[in-house]
């Protein structure tokens, strides 16, 4: 057993020993009630899922194993001022802050496990380079599924006690392959298919930055470490995490399960919003004929967007009710590295005016920016302008959280997920029967 796997096992066994009597005692304890509004309204807020790796507070934002993003920046081993995502993965899996030495071990381990079958390159090469990068990414991940230890061992009659072990192996192997596969997609679609080999002297996120090849500026590697850390996990109910959780509960291996989340992330109300934000800003710049619009011009453009029946991308959230700390972390990075960048300044001016406009509509639950409002402007600064690619970056990062969580789901033996759906007819009858009582 490798050192991370044995630590995870040890932690999980201790957690299970504590959880078992707790579950027995509280099996019937009521934790929530569901309204008809929630049934029609996207199940918002219903407490119904176990997700150990992070917890979202609507005002405070995300905490990974209890640590906020500013705390992670201080506590996790870092390079160039930004935390190493390896450290976050270690933390999510083991509930312990790793040492620098442990993080270095994990960087090397992911390099060792980066074995990509020829089939994946062939499948990618057969696709039109204009195919949306998220489509290419999902197809590439599915083409890796032949590597699944879980699928192989299950077909050989694996004991259920070993599901977690095979899931851990698959998760580590998949995470190891993602940056190379994702960078390959970028280079084939946007850089004449001139591929860059991974650099094994670099950490996981920096090697990804290196393979993207958009700039030699070492600050871009720092950005990627930050980006890969803050997008990794946002508790379990968001669409991508929940899709992974649901698929994996059927014992689909992590390759299949992760693709479910990738597909959910590809929606414009979720991860695709990061491409929509920069597209919307570029259109604004074109429309106004200036890359230095005033706040008044931006406010008018926001009103026009809303009048056209569209949303302001990067604003609003199903849970958050304050500016997203992931937005604020990127704002802090941009303030240090590119305070005079025109597009970044537009993002900041939108932040100055959009909340009041959205708030005045009287229906928007959260008028504040989310994670997607800022990322594109920083990427453009470093030369990564092809915004159709942005959601792939999000997906590579999201793998860390959802796969750490999937390891926990299997070691905790969480069962097949199967909530109850209702017809309108059923709900009407239920309401009528209640009135008669
Ligand atoms: N611009 C304009 N209108 C908005 C809005 C926005 N940014 N955010 C919400 N609204 C509107 C909704 O469309 C809805 O209008 P209708 O009643 O006419 O349908 C109303 O306000 C109420 O919605 P809500 O309760 O505030 O928001 P939801 O919980 O239903 O949805 C979200 C949340 C994120 C889908 C929504 O705010 C949105 O569409 N935002 C823009 C897209 C975006 O940035 N998505 C990324 C989220 C983060 C991520 O997952 O990556």
mmCIF file of C-alpha atoms and ligand atoms in Angstrom, residues 44 268-271 273 311-318 358 363-365 370 372 394, ligand 1:
data_model
loop_
_atom_site.group_PDB
_atom_site.id
_atom_site.type_symbol
_atom_site.label_atom_id
_atom_site.label_comp_id
_atom_site.label_asym_id
_atom_site.label_seq_id
_atom_site.Cartn_x
_atom_site.Cartn_y
_atom_site.Cartn_z
ATOM 1 C CA UNK A 44 -32.363 23.681 -3.517
ATOM 2 C CA UNK A 268 -23.692 27.451 -19.131
ATOM 3 C CA UNK A 269 -25.363 27.729 -15.726
ATOM 4 C CA UNK A 270 -22.433 25.796 -14.241
ATOM 5 C CA UNK A 271 -18.804 25.477 -15.435
ATOM 6 C CA UNK A 273 -20.126 30.158 -17.371
ATOM 7 C CA UNK A 311 -28.317 36.174 -17.518
ATOM 8 C CA UNK A 312 -25.179 38.093 -16.521
ATOM 9 C CA UNK A 313 -22.652 35.253 -16.627
ATOM 10 C CA UNK A 314 -20.464 34.880 -13.556
ATOM 11 C CA UNK A 315 -23.072 36.388 -11.249
ATOM 12 C CA UNK A 316 -25.475 34.598 -8.927
ATOM 13 C CA UNK A 317 -25.281 31.270 -7.168
ATOM 14 C CA UNK A 318 -27.647 28.574 -5.976
ATOM 15 C CA UNK A 358 -29.126 42.536 -10.209
ATOM 16 C CA UNK A 363 -35.757 38.237 -7.906
ATOM 17 C CA UNK A 364 -32.033 37.409 -8.001
ATOM 18 C CA UNK A 365 -31.178 35.512 -4.806
ATOM 19 C CA UNK A 370 -19.084 33.654 -8.470
ATOM 20 C CA UNK A 372 -16.392 32.165 -13.079
ATOM 21 C CA UNK A 394 -12.253 23.785 -14.439
HETATM 22 N N1 LIG B 1 -28.262 37.439 -14.305
HETATM 23 C C1 LIG B 1 -29.573 37.663 -14.538
HETATM 24 N N2 LIG B 1 -30.568 37.030 -13.894
HETATM 25 C C2 LIG B 1 -30.209 36.154 -12.934
HETATM 26 C C3 LIG B 1 -28.865 35.906 -12.604
HETATM 27 C C4 LIG B 1 -27.881 36.567 -13.342
HETATM 28 N N3 LIG B 1 -26.591 36.356 -13.135
HETATM 29 N N4 LIG B 1 -28.824 34.994 -11.608
HETATM 30 C C5 LIG B 1 -30.110 34.674 -11.321
HETATM 31 N N5 LIG B 1 -30.934 35.368 -12.139
HETATM 32 C C6 LIG B 1 -32.385 35.231 -12.229
HETATM 33 C C7 LIG B 1 -32.713 33.790 -12.608
HETATM 34 O O1 LIG B 1 -32.553 33.590 -14.013
HETATM 35 C C8 LIG B 1 -34.140 33.682 -12.131
HETATM 36 O O2 LIG B 1 -34.964 34.367 -13.059
HETATM 37 P P1 LIG B 1 -36.418 33.782 -13.447
HETATM 38 O O3 LIG B 1 -37.177 33.680 -12.159
HETATM 39 O O4 LIG B 1 -36.939 34.793 -14.406
HETATM 40 O O5 LIG B 1 -36.169 32.436 -14.076
HETATM 41 C C9 LIG B 1 -34.106 34.503 -10.849
HETATM 42 O O6 LIG B 1 -32.977 35.397 -10.968
HETATM 43 C C10 LIG B 1 -33.953 33.681 -9.594
HETATM 44 O O7 LIG B 1 -32.806 32.857 -9.693
HETATM 45 P P2 LIG B 1 -31.875 32.593 -8.426
HETATM 46 O O8 LIG B 1 -32.715 31.944 -7.375
HETATM 47 O O9 LIG B 1 -31.172 33.841 -8.035
HETATM 48 O O10 LIG B 1 -30.744 31.636 -8.997
HETATM 49 P P3 LIG B 1 -30.735 30.059 -9.133
HETATM 50 O O11 LIG B 1 -30.355 29.471 -7.820
HETATM 51 O O12 LIG B 1 -31.970 29.569 -9.772
HETATM 52 O O13 LIG B 1 -29.559 29.859 -10.191
HETATM 53 C C11 LIG B 1 -27.475 30.367 -11.154
HETATM 54 C C12 LIG B 1 -28.219 30.074 -9.864
HETATM 55 C C13 LIG B 1 -25.981 30.319 -10.879
HETATM 56 C C14 LIG B 1 -27.821 29.289 -12.191
HETATM 57 C C15 LIG B 1 -27.894 31.754 -11.689
HETATM 58 O O14 LIG B 1 -27.530 32.756 -10.750
HETATM 59 C C16 LIG B 1 -27.297 32.100 -13.036
HETATM 60 O O15 LIG B 1 -27.894 31.746 -14.070
HETATM 61 N N6 LIG B 1 -26.115 32.792 -13.072
HETATM 62 C C17 LIG B 1 -25.412 33.070 -14.299
HETATM 63 C C18 LIG B 1 -24.659 31.823 -14.777
HETATM 64 C C19 LIG B 1 -23.456 31.536 -13.901
HETATM 65 O O16 LIG B 1 -22.652 32.413 -13.600
HETATM 66 N N7 LIG B 1 -23.294 30.264 -13.531
HETATM 67 C C20 LIG B 1 -22.095 29.805 -12.780
HETATM 68 C C21 LIG B 1 -22.371 29.448 -11.331
HETATM 69 C C22 LIG B 1 -21.111 28.941 -10.650
HETATM 70 C C23 LIG B 1 -20.718 27.608 -11.197
HETATM 71 O O17 LIG B 1 -21.469 26.631 -11.004
HETATM 72 O O18 LIG B 1 -19.677 27.478 -11.845
#
